[in-house]
Tab-separated table of C-alpha atoms in Angstrom:
chain	number	residue	atom	x	y	z
W	1	MET	CA	-11.349	-3.665	21.163
W	2	ASN	CA	-14.342	-2.164	19.649
W	3	ALA	CA	-17.616	-3.047	20.774
W	4	GLY	CA	-18.635	-5.221	17.214
W	5	ARG	CA	-16.043	-7.217	17.459
W	6	VAL	CA	-16.796	-8.258	21.488
W	7	MET	CA	-20.270	-8.799	20.243
W	8	ALA	CA	-18.714	-10.876	17.360
W	9	ILE	CA	-16.560	-13.210	19.615
W	10	VAL	CA	-18.670	-13.704	21.846
W	11	SER	CA	-21.872	-14.793	19.222
W	12	VAL	CA	-19.142	-17.532	18.077
W	13	LEU	CA	-18.162	-18.912	21.410
W	14	VAL	CA	-22.075	-18.888	22.687
W	15	LEU	CA	-23.308	-20.788	19.288
W	16	ALA	CA	-20.119	-23.013	19.929
W	17	ALA	CA	-21.301	-23.812	23.335
W	18	ARG	CA	-24.902	-24.213	22.456
W	19	THR	CA	-24.144	-26.961	19.279
W	20	GLY	CA	-21.426	-28.184	21.482
W	21	VAL	CA	-18.736	-27.937	18.427
W	22	ALA	CA	-16.179	-25.910	20.151
W	23	VAL	CA	-12.833	-25.991	19.125
W	24	ASP	CA	-10.261	-28.473	20.578
W	25	ALA	CA	-6.789	-27.426	19.556
W	26	GLY	CA	-5.288	-30.803	20.523
W	27	LEU	CA	-7.396	-33.536	19.085
W	28	PRO	CA	-7.229	-34.630	15.538
W	29	VAL	CA	-9.510	-33.817	13.079
W	30	THR	CA	-10.824	-35.759	10.285
W	31	PHE	CA	-13.181	-34.678	7.273
W	32	GLY	CA	-15.314	-37.100	5.332
W	33	GLN	CA	-18.971	-36.920	3.519
W	34	SER	CA	-22.084	-38.457	4.695
W	35	GLY	CA	-22.620	-41.976	3.642
W	36	GLU	CA	-18.901	-42.961	3.064
W	37	THR	CA	-16.813	-44.990	5.259
W	38	ILE	CA	-13.739	-43.627	6.989
W	39	SER	CA	-10.398	-44.370	8.919
W	40	VAL	CA	-10.430	-41.395	12.080
W	41	ARG	CA	-7.552	-40.611	13.506
W	42	LEU	CA	-7.536	-40.559	17.070
W	43	THR	CA	-5.001	-38.519	20.022
W	44	ARG	CA	-2.075	-40.492	20.861
W	45	SER	CA	-3.182	-39.686	24.566
W	46	GLY	CA	-5.646	-42.722	24.014
W	47	CYS	CA	-5.833	-45.966	25.362
W	48	ASP	CA	-3.022	-48.393	23.099
W	49	ALA	CA	-5.295	-51.648	23.620
W	50	THR	CA	-8.392	-52.363	21.279
W	51	PHE	CA	-11.275	-50.669	22.510
W	52	PRO	CA	-14.863	-49.519	21.739
W	53	VAL	CA	-15.803	-45.660	20.421
W	54	VAL	CA	-18.649	-44.092	19.495
W	55	LEU	CA	-19.777	-40.773	17.625
W	56	GLU	CA	-21.374	-38.358	19.539
W	57	ALA	CA	-22.635	-35.078	18.985
W	58	TYR	CA	-25.608	-33.003	20.203
W	59	GLY	CA	-25.780	-35.397	23.203
W	60	ARG	CA	-26.472	-38.528	21.397
W	61	PHE	CA	-24.737	-40.867	20.313
W	62	TRP	CA	-24.601	-41.511	16.106
W	63	ALA	CA	-22.751	-43.916	15.271
W	64	GLY	CA	-20.656	-46.978	17.156
W	65	PRO	CA	-19.695	-49.075	19.075
W	66	THR	CA	-16.853	-49.889	17.214
W	67	HIS	CA	-13.440	-50.691	18.321
W	68	ALA	CA	-10.213	-48.192	17.516
W	69	GLU	CA	-7.289	-50.390	17.053
W	70	ASP	CA	-3.802	-49.079	16.163
W	71	HIS	CA	-4.785	-45.085	16.815
W	72	THR	CA	-7.637	-45.558	14.625
W	73	ALA	CA	-11.253	-46.438	14.283
W	74	ARG	CA	-13.620	-46.724	10.971
W	75	PHE	CA	-17.245	-45.099	10.772
W	76	VAL	CA	-19.635	-44.712	8.923
W	77	VAL	CA	-20.073	-41.075	8.283
W	78	PRO	CA	-24.104	-40.295	9.513
W	79	ALA	CA	-25.993	-37.952	7.176
W	80	VAL	CA	-26.307	-35.043	7.807
W	81	ARG	CA	-27.933	-31.787	6.345
W	82	VAL	CA	-25.563	-29.252	7.207
W	83	PRO	CA	-21.883	-29.687	8.197
W	84	THR	CA	-21.623	-31.235	11.325
W	85	VAL	CA	-19.086	-31.758	13.950
W	86	PHE	CA	-18.965	-34.979	15.900
W	87	ARG	CA	-16.633	-36.235	18.226
W	88	VAL	CA	-14.862	-39.737	18.993
W	89	VAL	CA	-15.411	-40.660	22.703
W	90	THR	CA	-15.006	-44.034	24.677
W	91	ALA	CA	-17.616	-45.821	25.007
W	92	ASN	CA	-17.294	-46.834	28.103
W	93	GLY	CA	-16.162	-45.135	31.147
W	94	ASP	CA	-15.449	-41.459	31.652
W	95	ARG	CA	-16.551	-40.975	27.637
W	96	ALA	CA	-12.954	-39.191	26.952
W	97	SER	CA	-13.292	-37.267	23.369
W	98	LEU	CA	-10.295	-38.684	21.251
W	99	ALA	CA	-10.700	-36.823	18.232
W	100	GLU	CA	-13.455	-34.922	16.229
W	101	LEU	CA	-14.722	-35.874	12.452
W	102	VAL	CA	-16.823	-33.289	10.647
W	103	ALA	CA	-19.199	-34.448	8.162
W	104	TYR	CA	-20.095	-32.461	5.208
W	105	PRO	CA	-23.580	-33.631	3.309
W	106	ARG	CA	-23.671	-36.105	0.966
W	107	GLY	CA	-23.115	-34.389	-2.681
W	108	TYR	CA	-22.004	-31.169	-0.992
W	109	ALA	CA	-19.567	-29.055	-3.576
W	110	LEU	CA	-17.946	-25.661	-2.673
W	111	GLY	CA	-17.797	-24.123	-6.376
W	112	TRP	CA	-14.094	-24.516	-7.437
W	113	GLY	CA	-14.962	-26.759	-10.312
W	114	PRO	CA	-18.360	-26.749	-12.350
W	115	PRO	CA	-20.784	-27.124	-9.083
W	116	SER	CA	-22.253	-30.780	-9.268
W	117	SER	CA	-24.760	-29.997	-7.200
W	118	ARG	CA	-26.651	-26.954	-5.898
W	119	VAL	CA	-25.565	-27.257	-2.411
W	120	GLY	CA	-22.334	-25.107	-1.586
W	121	LEU	CA	-20.813	-21.635	-3.120
W	122	GLY	CA	-21.389	-22.309	-7.053
W	123	GLU	CA	-19.103	-19.522	-8.171
W	124	PRO	CA	-16.532	-19.223	-11.346
W	125	SER	CA	-14.710	-21.948	-12.082
W	126	PRO	CA	-10.651	-20.811	-11.858
W	127	ARG	CA	-8.494	-22.001	-14.847
W	128	ALA	CA	-6.025	-23.672	-12.169
W	129	MET	CA	-5.531	-27.273	-10.970
W	130	LEU	CA	-5.098	-28.187	-7.605
W	131	VAL	CA	-1.645	-30.623	-6.856
W	132	SER	CA	-0.816	-31.737	-3.536
W	133	ALA	CA	2.661	-32.385	-2.803
W	134	GLY	CA	2.756	-33.618	0.242
W	135	ALA	CA	-0.201	-31.420	1.353
W	136	PRO	CA	-1.578	-32.114	4.739
W	137	VAL	CA	-3.954	-35.188	4.943
W	138	TRP	CA	-6.625	-32.914	6.406
W	139	PHE	CA	-6.398	-30.797	3.017
W	140	ARG	CA	-6.749	-33.985	1.191
W	141	GLU	CA	-9.568	-34.686	3.013
W	142	TRP	CA	-11.316	-31.267	3.776
W	143	ALA	CA	-10.729	-31.398	-0.387
W	144	GLU	CA	-12.784	-34.482	-1.278
W	145	ALA	CA	-15.784	-34.085	1.463
W	146	VAL	CA	-16.395	-30.630	-0.429
W	147	GLY	CA	-16.057	-31.574	-3.969
W	148	LEU	CA	-12.686	-30.274	-5.216
W	149	SER	CA	-10.483	-32.696	-7.262
W	150	VAL	CA	-6.744	-32.362	-6.092
W	151	ALA	CA	-4.153	-34.668	-8.498
W	152	VAL	CA	-1.692	-36.447	-6.586
W	153	LEU	CA	2.156	-35.196	-7.287
W	154	GLU	CA	3.901	-38.089	-7.823
W	155	SER	CA	7.430	-36.935	-7.178
W	156	SER	CA	8.490	-33.175	-6.386
W	157	ASP	CA	11.862	-33.851	-8.250
W	158	GLY	CA	10.344	-36.215	-11.758
W	159	PRO	CA	8.503	-34.101	-14.343
W	160	ASN	CA	5.103	-36.671	-14.379
W	161	SER	CA	2.446	-36.601	-11.906
W	162	ARG	CA	-0.687	-38.914	-11.630
W	163	GLY	CA	-3.854	-37.200	-13.204
W	164	VAL	CA	-1.842	-33.624	-13.783
W	165	GLU	CA	-2.765	-32.526	-17.336
W	166	ARG	CA	-0.324	-29.730	-19.167
W	167	GLN	CA	-2.941	-26.513	-17.183
W	168	ARG	CA	-2.548	-23.812	-14.995
W	169	GLN	CA	-1.649	-25.348	-11.202
W	170	LEU	CA	-1.357	-24.684	-7.560
W	171	MET	CA	0.487	-26.571	-5.481
W	172	ILE	CA	-0.358	-27.141	-2.312
W	173	VAL	CA	2.692	-27.797	-0.202
W	174	GLY	CA	2.769	-29.554	3.319
W	175	ARG	CA	5.393	-29.935	6.213
W	176	ASP	CA	7.324	-32.963	3.846
W	177	GLU	CA	7.905	-31.017	1.038
W	178	ALA	CA	8.152	-27.690	2.316
W	179	GLY	CA	11.915	-28.370	3.086
W	180	ARG	CA	13.779	-26.021	5.196
W	181	SER	CA	12.719	-22.585	4.102
W	182	PRO	CA	10.767	-20.731	1.143
W	183	ARG	CA	13.624	-21.134	-1.078
W	184	ASP	CA	13.458	-24.918	-1.281
W	185	VAL	CA	9.646	-24.556	-2.094
W	186	MET	CA	10.806	-22.087	-5.666
W	187	ARG	CA	11.877	-25.866	-6.958
W	188	PHE	CA	8.290	-26.090	-7.800
W	189	LEU	CA	7.975	-22.842	-9.279
W	190	ASN	CA	10.861	-23.058	-11.619
W	191	ARG	CA	10.123	-26.830	-12.698
W	192	ARG	CA	6.274	-27.278	-12.845
W	193	ALA	CA	4.077	-25.105	-11.059
W	194	ASP	CA	2.476	-21.600	-11.720
W	195	ALA	CA	1.697	-20.864	-7.478
W	196	VAL	CA	2.663	-22.726	-4.430
W	197	LEU	CA	0.567	-22.648	-1.465
W	198	VAL	CA	2.346	-23.754	1.659
W	199	LEU	CA	-0.457	-24.637	4.597
W	200	GLU	CA	2.701	-26.261	6.773
W	201	ALA	CA	6.113	-26.456	7.182
W	202	ASN	CA	8.990	-26.987	9.661
W	203	TRP	CA	9.850	-23.104	9.038
W	204	PHE	CA	6.887	-22.332	10.604
W	205	GLY	CA	7.404	-20.872	13.870
W	206	GLU	CA	4.911	-22.469	17.086
W	207	LEU	CA	1.232	-22.158	17.235
W	208	GLU	CA	0.814	-19.104	19.339
W	209	SER	CA	-1.705	-16.652	20.349
W	210	PRO	CA	-0.867	-13.036	18.974
W	211	PRO	CA	0.954	-10.413	20.786
W	212	ASP	CA	-1.972	-8.909	22.169
W	213	ALA	CA	-3.829	-12.140	23.555
W	214	SER	CA	-4.005	-13.614	27.137
W	215	GLY	CA	-3.222	-17.607	26.458
W	216	THR	CA	-7.124	-18.513	26.659
W	217	ALA	CA	-8.365	-15.138	24.263
W	218	PRO	CA	-9.644	-16.820	20.813
W	219	LEU	CA	-8.140	-15.182	17.750
W	220	ALA	CA	-10.974	-13.974	15.374
W	221	ILE	CA	-10.611	-13.311	11.967
W	222	VAL	CA	-12.804	-9.863	11.359
W	223	PRO	CA	-13.431	-8.316	8.219
W	224	GLU	CA	-10.937	-5.195	8.648
W	225	MET	CA	-7.635	-7.680	9.302
W	226	LEU	CA	-7.972	-8.778	5.624
W	227	ALA	CA	-6.272	-6.914	2.709
W	228	GLY	CA	-4.332	-7.186	-0.805
W	229	GLU	CA	-6.264	-10.197	-2.480
W	230	LEU	CA	-8.492	-10.537	0.010
W	231	SER	CA	-9.581	-6.728	0.489
W	232	ASP	CA	-12.937	-7.143	-0.966
W	233	PHE	CA	-14.319	-8.656	2.299
W	234	ARG	CA	-13.358	-5.200	4.353
W	235	GLY	CA	-16.622	-3.281	5.588
W	236	GLN	CA	-18.819	-6.294	5.670
W	237	GLN	CA	-20.614	-7.338	9.431
W	238	TRP	CA	-19.627	-10.894	10.276
W	239	ALA	CA	-21.833	-11.723	13.270
W	240	ALA	CA	-19.873	-14.938	13.774
W	241	PRO	CA	-16.385	-14.849	12.330
W	242	PRO	CA	-14.007	-17.907	12.494
W	243	VAL	CA	-12.240	-18.016	15.452
W	244	PHE	CA	-8.815	-19.809	16.384
W	245	THR	CA	-6.990	-20.663	19.562
W	246	ALA	CA	-3.486	-19.325	17.872
W	247	ALA	CA	-1.416	-19.365	14.925
W	248	ALA	CA	2.072	-19.918	13.951
W	249	SER	CA	4.390	-17.412	13.639
W	250	PRO	CA	5.665	-16.380	10.334
W	251	TRP	CA	8.999	-16.696	8.761
W	252	PRO	CA	11.380	-14.476	9.819
W	253	GLY	CA	13.222	-14.683	6.837
W	254	ILE	CA	14.417	-11.624	4.299
W	255	THR	CA	11.659	-11.300	1.477
W	256	ASN	CA	9.123	-9.206	-0.045
W	257	ARG	CA	5.933	-9.771	1.701
W	258	TRP	CA	2.132	-8.779	1.091
W	259	ALA	CA	-0.220	-9.680	3.765
W	260	TRP	CA	-4.125	-10.885	2.962
W	261	ILE	CA	-4.700	-11.450	6.364
W	262	GLU	CA	-3.059	-9.432	9.195
W	263	ARG	CA	-3.249	-9.164	13.101
W	264	ASN	CA	-1.361	-6.404	14.941
W	265	ALA	CA	1.404	-6.352	11.974
W	266	THR	CA	1.129	-10.174	12.244
W	267	PRO	CA	0.333	-11.941	8.928
W	268	LEU	CA	-1.482	-14.628	9.323
W	269	VAL	CA	-1.612	-15.272	5.071
W	270	GLU	CA	0.835	-13.737	2.901
W	271	ARG	CA	2.483	-13.829	-0.309
W	272	ILE	CA	6.136	-13.792	-0.514
W	273	GLY	CA	9.017	-13.821	-2.800
W	274	GLY	CA	7.693	-11.242	-5.561
W	275	PRO	CA	4.841	-11.041	-7.796
W	276	ALA	CA	5.796	-13.539	-10.064
W	277	GLY	CA	6.867	-16.061	-7.594
W	278	ARG	CA	3.478	-16.685	-6.925
W	279	ILE	CA	3.606	-18.424	-3.163
W	280	THR	CA	0.956	-18.000	-0.585
W	281	VAL	CA	1.877	-18.785	2.850
W	282	SER	CA	-0.717	-19.484	5.399
W	283	TYR	CA	0.308	-20.422	9.141
W	284	VAL	CA	-3.633	-20.190	10.223
W	285	PRO	CA	-4.749	-23.956	10.958
W	286	TRP	CA	-8.077	-23.665	8.585
W	287	GLN	CA	-8.726	-27.627	9.880
W	288	ARG	CA	-9.918	-26.158	13.361
W	289	GLN	CA	-12.565	-23.932	11.971
W	290	LEU	CA	-13.397	-25.532	8.389
W	291	GLY	CA	-17.106	-27.087	8.068
W	292	ARG	CA	-17.492	-25.608	11.721
W	293	ASN	CA	-18.003	-21.927	9.879
W	294	GLU	CA	-19.584	-20.872	6.399
W	295	LEU	CA	-17.028	-18.094	6.719
W	296	ALA	CA	-14.025	-20.300	7.340
W	297	ASP	CA	-15.276	-22.188	3.771
W	298	MET	CA	-15.560	-19.535	2.208
W	299	LEU	CA	-12.458	-17.226	3.231
W	300	PHE	CA	-10.518	-20.390	2.786
W	301	ARG	CA	-11.929	-21.103	-0.408
W	302	ARG	CA	-10.927	-17.821	-1.553
W	303	ILE	CA	-7.400	-17.814	-0.565
W	304	LEU	CA	-7.089	-20.848	-2.603
W	305	LEU	CA	-8.611	-18.946	-5.494
W	306	ALA	CA	-6.713	-16.043	-5.266
W	307	ALA	CA	-3.344	-18.329	-4.387
W	308	ALA	CA	-4.019	-20.054	-7.678
W	309	ASP	CA	-4.241	-16.786	-9.885
W	310	PRO	CA	-3.600	-13.602	-7.956
W	311	ALA	CA	-4.414	-10.451	-9.245
W	312	MET	CA	-1.719	-8.971	-11.295
W	313	ASP	CA	-1.630	-5.216	-10.077
W	314	SER	CA	0.436	-5.781	-7.458
W	315	PRO	CA	3.275	-2.998	-7.227
W	316	ARG	CA	6.442	-3.154	-9.514
W	317	LEU	CA	9.473	-3.823	-7.648
W	318	GLU	CA	11.879	-1.529	-9.484
W	319	ARG	CA	12.657	1.025	-6.494
W	320	ARG	CA	15.902	1.429	-5.272
W	321	ILE	CA	16.726	3.167	-2.092
W	322	GLU	CA	18.866	6.042	-1.265
W	323	MET	CA	20.295	6.052	2.140
W	324	ILE	CA	20.081	9.512	4.158
W	325	TRP	CA	21.726	8.309	7.307
W	326	PRO	CA	23.518	5.861	8.080
W	327	ARG	CA	25.684	6.193	4.700
W	328	GLU	CA	24.806	3.345	2.192
W	329	ALA	CA	28.344	2.305	2.972
W	330	GLU	CA	28.054	2.108	6.648
W	331	VAL	CA	24.734	-0.602	6.185
W	332	ARG	CA	26.159	-3.923	7.564
W	333	PRO	CA	24.243	-7.477	7.209
W	334	GLY	CA	25.006	-7.904	10.857
W	335	MET	CA	23.218	-4.880	12.449
W	336	ARG	CA	21.197	-4.063	9.590
W	337	PRO	CA	20.169	-7.130	7.810
W	338	VAL	CA	16.697	-6.372	5.415
W	339	LEU	CA	18.381	-2.895	4.665
W	340	ALA	CA	21.645	-4.647	3.716
W	341	ALA	CA	19.833	-7.025	1.546
W	342	ALA	CA	17.965	-4.177	-0.180
W	343	ILE	CA	21.101	-3.092	-1.460
W	344	LYS	CA	22.552	-5.864	-2.426
W	345	ARG	CA	19.951	-7.831	-4.102
W	346	ARG	CA	18.942	-5.151	-6.265
W	347	SER	CA	22.258	-5.058	-8.139
W	348	GLY	CA	21.565	-9.532	-8.156
W	349	ILE	CA	17.892	-9.646	-9.978
W	350	GLY	CA	18.378	-11.999	-13.047
W	351	GLU	CA	21.499	-14.427	-11.225
W	352	VAL	CA	20.821	-17.653	-10.372
W	353	VAL	CA	18.301	-19.126	-8.153
W	354	SER	CA	19.545	-22.388	-6.023
W	355	GLY	CA	21.256	-23.155	-9.263
W	356	VAL	CA	18.148	-23.827	-11.419
W	357	ALA	CA	17.113	-20.929	-13.758
W	358	LYS	CA	19.395	-17.750	-14.751
W	359	LYS	CA	16.035	-15.939	-15.281
W	360	SER	CA	13.941	-16.897	-12.827
W	361	ARG	CA	10.004	-15.981	-12.861
W	362	LEU	CA	10.857	-14.626	-9.389
W	363	HIS	CA	13.641	-11.919	-10.930
W	364	GLU	CA	11.779	-10.528	-13.901
W	365	GLU	CA	11.944	-6.911	-12.620
W	366	SER	CA	15.048	-4.894	-12.047
W	367	PRO	CA	15.300	-1.461	-10.559
W	368	SER	CA	14.979	1.608	-12.068
W	369	ASP	CA	16.549	4.901	-12.051
W	370	ASP	CA	12.868	6.310	-13.516
W	371	VAL	CA	11.548	5.827	-10.209
W	372	PRO	CA	12.160	8.122	-7.878
W	373	ARG	CA	14.270	6.460	-4.791
W	374	LEU	CA	12.619	5.665	-1.305
W	375	ARG	CA	14.691	7.188	0.747
W	376	ILE	CA	15.771	6.167	4.494
W	377	VAL	CA	16.754	7.731	7.297
W	378	ASP	CA	17.715	5.026	9.545
W	379	LEU	CA	17.793	6.533	13.550
W	380	ARG	CA	17.496	2.902	15.674
W	381	GLY	CA	20.209	2.167	18.028
W	382	PRO	CA	22.427	5.179	19.932
W	383	ASP	CA	21.513	8.742	19.555
W	384	LEU	CA	23.123	10.545	17.312
W	385	PRO	CA	25.444	13.247	18.047
W	386	ARG	CA	24.250	16.514	17.473
W	387	ASP	CA	26.554	18.027	15.141
W	388	ALA	CA	25.480	14.912	13.046
W	389	ALA	CA	21.860	15.021	13.103
W	390	ALA	CA	22.305	18.858	12.334
W	391	SER	CA	24.065	18.067	9.584
W	392	LEU	CA	22.078	15.776	7.817
W	393	GLN	CA	20.383	16.545	4.328
W	394	LEU	CA	17.016	15.791	5.037
W	395	PRO	CA	14.619	15.870	2.014
W	396	ARG	CA	11.663	18.539	2.165
W	397	GLU	CA	9.859	17.451	0.101
W	398	VAL	CA	8.060	14.326	0.968
W	399	SER	CA	5.284	12.989	-0.625
W	400	GLU	CA	3.735	9.930	-2.439
W	401	GLN	CA	5.885	10.845	-5.487
W	402	ARG	CA	8.838	11.240	-3.081
W	403	PRO	CA	8.374	9.315	-0.749
W	404	LEU	CA	10.568	8.900	2.843
W	405	VAL	CA	11.053	5.565	5.590
W	406	VAL	CA	12.048	6.482	9.065
W	407	LEU	CA	13.202	4.058	11.304
W	408	GLY	CA	13.536	4.449	14.984
W	409	THR	CA	13.901	7.717	17.113
W	410	ASP	CA	16.383	9.787	18.204
W	411	SER	CA	16.160	12.939	20.915
W	412	ALA	CA	18.597	15.168	18.581
W	413	PHE	CA	16.026	14.571	15.980
W	414	ASP	CA	12.571	16.831	15.194
W	415	GLU	CA	10.467	14.655	14.868
W	416	GLY	CA	7.919	17.218	14.023
W	417	ARG	CA	9.683	18.658	10.427
W	418	TRP	CA	7.097	16.845	8.419
W	419	ALA	CA	4.069	16.925	10.600
W	420	ASP	CA	0.906	19.102	9.850
W	421	PRO	CA	0.375	21.203	12.800
W	422	PRO	CA	-2.550	20.028	14.972
W	423	PRO	CA	-5.509	21.960	15.665
W	424	VAL	CA	-5.097	24.416	18.621
W	425	ASP	CA	-8.340	23.538	20.263
W	426	ASP	CA	-8.680	20.050	20.002
W	427	GLY	CA	-7.574	17.370	23.498
W	428	ASP	CA	-4.865	15.298	23.372
W	429	GLU	CA	-5.870	12.900	20.909
W	430	GLY	CA	-6.413	15.432	18.439
W	431	ASN	CA	-2.850	16.479	19.136
W	432	ALA	CA	-1.465	13.537	17.729
W	433	LYS	CA	1.084	13.910	14.819
W	434	LYS	CA	-0.344	13.902	11.377
W	435	TRP	CA	2.355	12.992	8.974
W	436	PRO	CA	2.092	12.961	5.090
W	437	PRO	CA	0.764	9.744	2.874
W	438	GLY	CA	4.164	9.429	1.664
W	439	LEU	CA	5.674	9.101	5.237
W	440	THR	CA	6.327	6.123	7.051
W	441	TRP	CA	8.004	5.897	10.317
W	442	LEU	CA	8.208	2.772	12.103
W	443	ALA	CA	9.331	3.857	15.558
W	444	ASP	CA	10.986	0.561	17.038
W	445	ASP	CA	14.265	1.489	18.041
W	446	SER	CA	16.013	-1.452	18.255
W	447	LEU	CA	18.978	-2.203	15.559
W	448	LEU	CA	18.374	-5.739	15.951
W	449	PRO	CA	15.085	-5.463	16.456
W	450	PRO	CA	12.946	-9.074	17.058
W	451	ALA	CA	11.092	-10.694	14.052
W	452	LEU	CA	7.760	-8.670	14.076
W	453	PRO	CA	9.132	-5.333	13.529
W	454	ARG	CA	11.378	-6.711	10.517
W	455	ILE	CA	8.886	-8.348	9.004
W	456	GLN	CA	6.774	-4.690	9.202
W	457	LEU	CA	10.092	-3.205	7.739
W	458	MET	CA	9.588	-5.932	4.725
W	459	GLN	CA	6.232	-4.759	3.910
W	460	VAL	CA	6.760	-0.934	3.827
W	461	LEU	CA	9.716	-2.069	1.615
W	462	THR	CA	7.510	-4.277	-0.646
W	463	GLN	CA	4.826	-1.586	-0.270
W	464	TRP	CA	6.749	1.200	-2.043
W	465	GLY	CA	8.248	-1.391	-4.744
W	466	VAL	CA	11.852	-2.102	-3.189
W	467	PHE	CA	13.020	-5.065	-4.304
W	468	LEU	CA	14.020	-8.222	-1.618
W	469	ASP	CA	13.942	-11.591	-2.789
W	470	PHE	CA	15.132	-14.821	-0.765
W	471	PRO	CA	18.772	-14.525	1.006
W	472	GLU	CA	20.893	-16.761	-0.174
W	473	ASN	CA	21.919	-18.352	2.947
W	474	GLU	CA	18.234	-18.265	5.124
W	475	GLU	CA	19.122	-20.229	7.907
W	476	LYS	CA	21.683	-17.754	8.505
W	477	GLU	CA	19.171	-14.557	8.584
């Protein structure tokens, strides 16, 4: 970890300790605007009986005592000048923490539509309307607190929704409407929505720390982790980046993937399902940083904007793959599911999707023989016999115009055949192989790799324009 990132994380932890807004991942979070009377959800570990609670911040009480009942307590949100985090604590005894209330100033406007005040980020308004399709409670509360208008979908199956005009729509989807997989989310695209942002789903993995982090290490989102629609933030210096204790593990199914926020090949925010599908998925619990960190609000707003109207310069999914090893007929779904999907789905473009539409917006493109094929050498699994390795018809030319992907390693395979010779006088670090721009080498050698190497392969195939789409039976993938 470089010194800049260490200092950024230390700055955040020191700031949290000084202001008393350190994140507690176990406490419910409620958002509100100054002057509103709101119901604050309390943790289930609190007392079941009626008991007095108060709002606490900066070492003093700001509201209450009021009596909590049925795991909720009602407060008038205190007047604040900047977003402020209050804790709901018991008024008597040990002052146990039961919930957090994030208060925004009265009249705060984040700038999605025409700003109602000069408070917040006044940037150009997009052409999309936010529509809640079972959006998480925290998102609806946060949107109201920052002045974002969110229409409510009356029924996921009905044609009408309250307050929804016929204009571009970004559907915000939560756990209840996300179904069992992204394929269930596609019904919004096929019937009414122009784009979908999934914030919570049962098909997300459990909240966990990144692979290189200890159980207590924070996950700081820093500019070098941003890509795709958020890449214009790269190169910035953030003194206090948003910090999370964990993020959900990504959906492991097979599809095209564009990472917008990524840490060590683990997507934290990604777009899936092809450039026309417009399904964006966030595995980050944003409610733990919104209102605590100005950059978190800015970044989350940019995710909303990008999800609603992503750039149209994504790579076209029209490239076929060419199996150099093994032969295409030997690529079985049980052993090489991602490659098998790439071979199978290139001929299935334009077919019925979930019985909804024969020309889905996820199926507008088709593989083209005018585009040079992506050549693949898959060395995963047992080593090749030496005669088989010697007989491989390996390409001599590798470039961005004639790309090659190599998977795994093999003792009989000359890994240096495409590498530039290292400088003679350099040390060990300088002697590392330097691959040409068109060569991607994924070293994981497992034929049935864990989820993250599979996701990395999907990202590479997507980068080179290979169509994957969603599997017919995702629960079996």
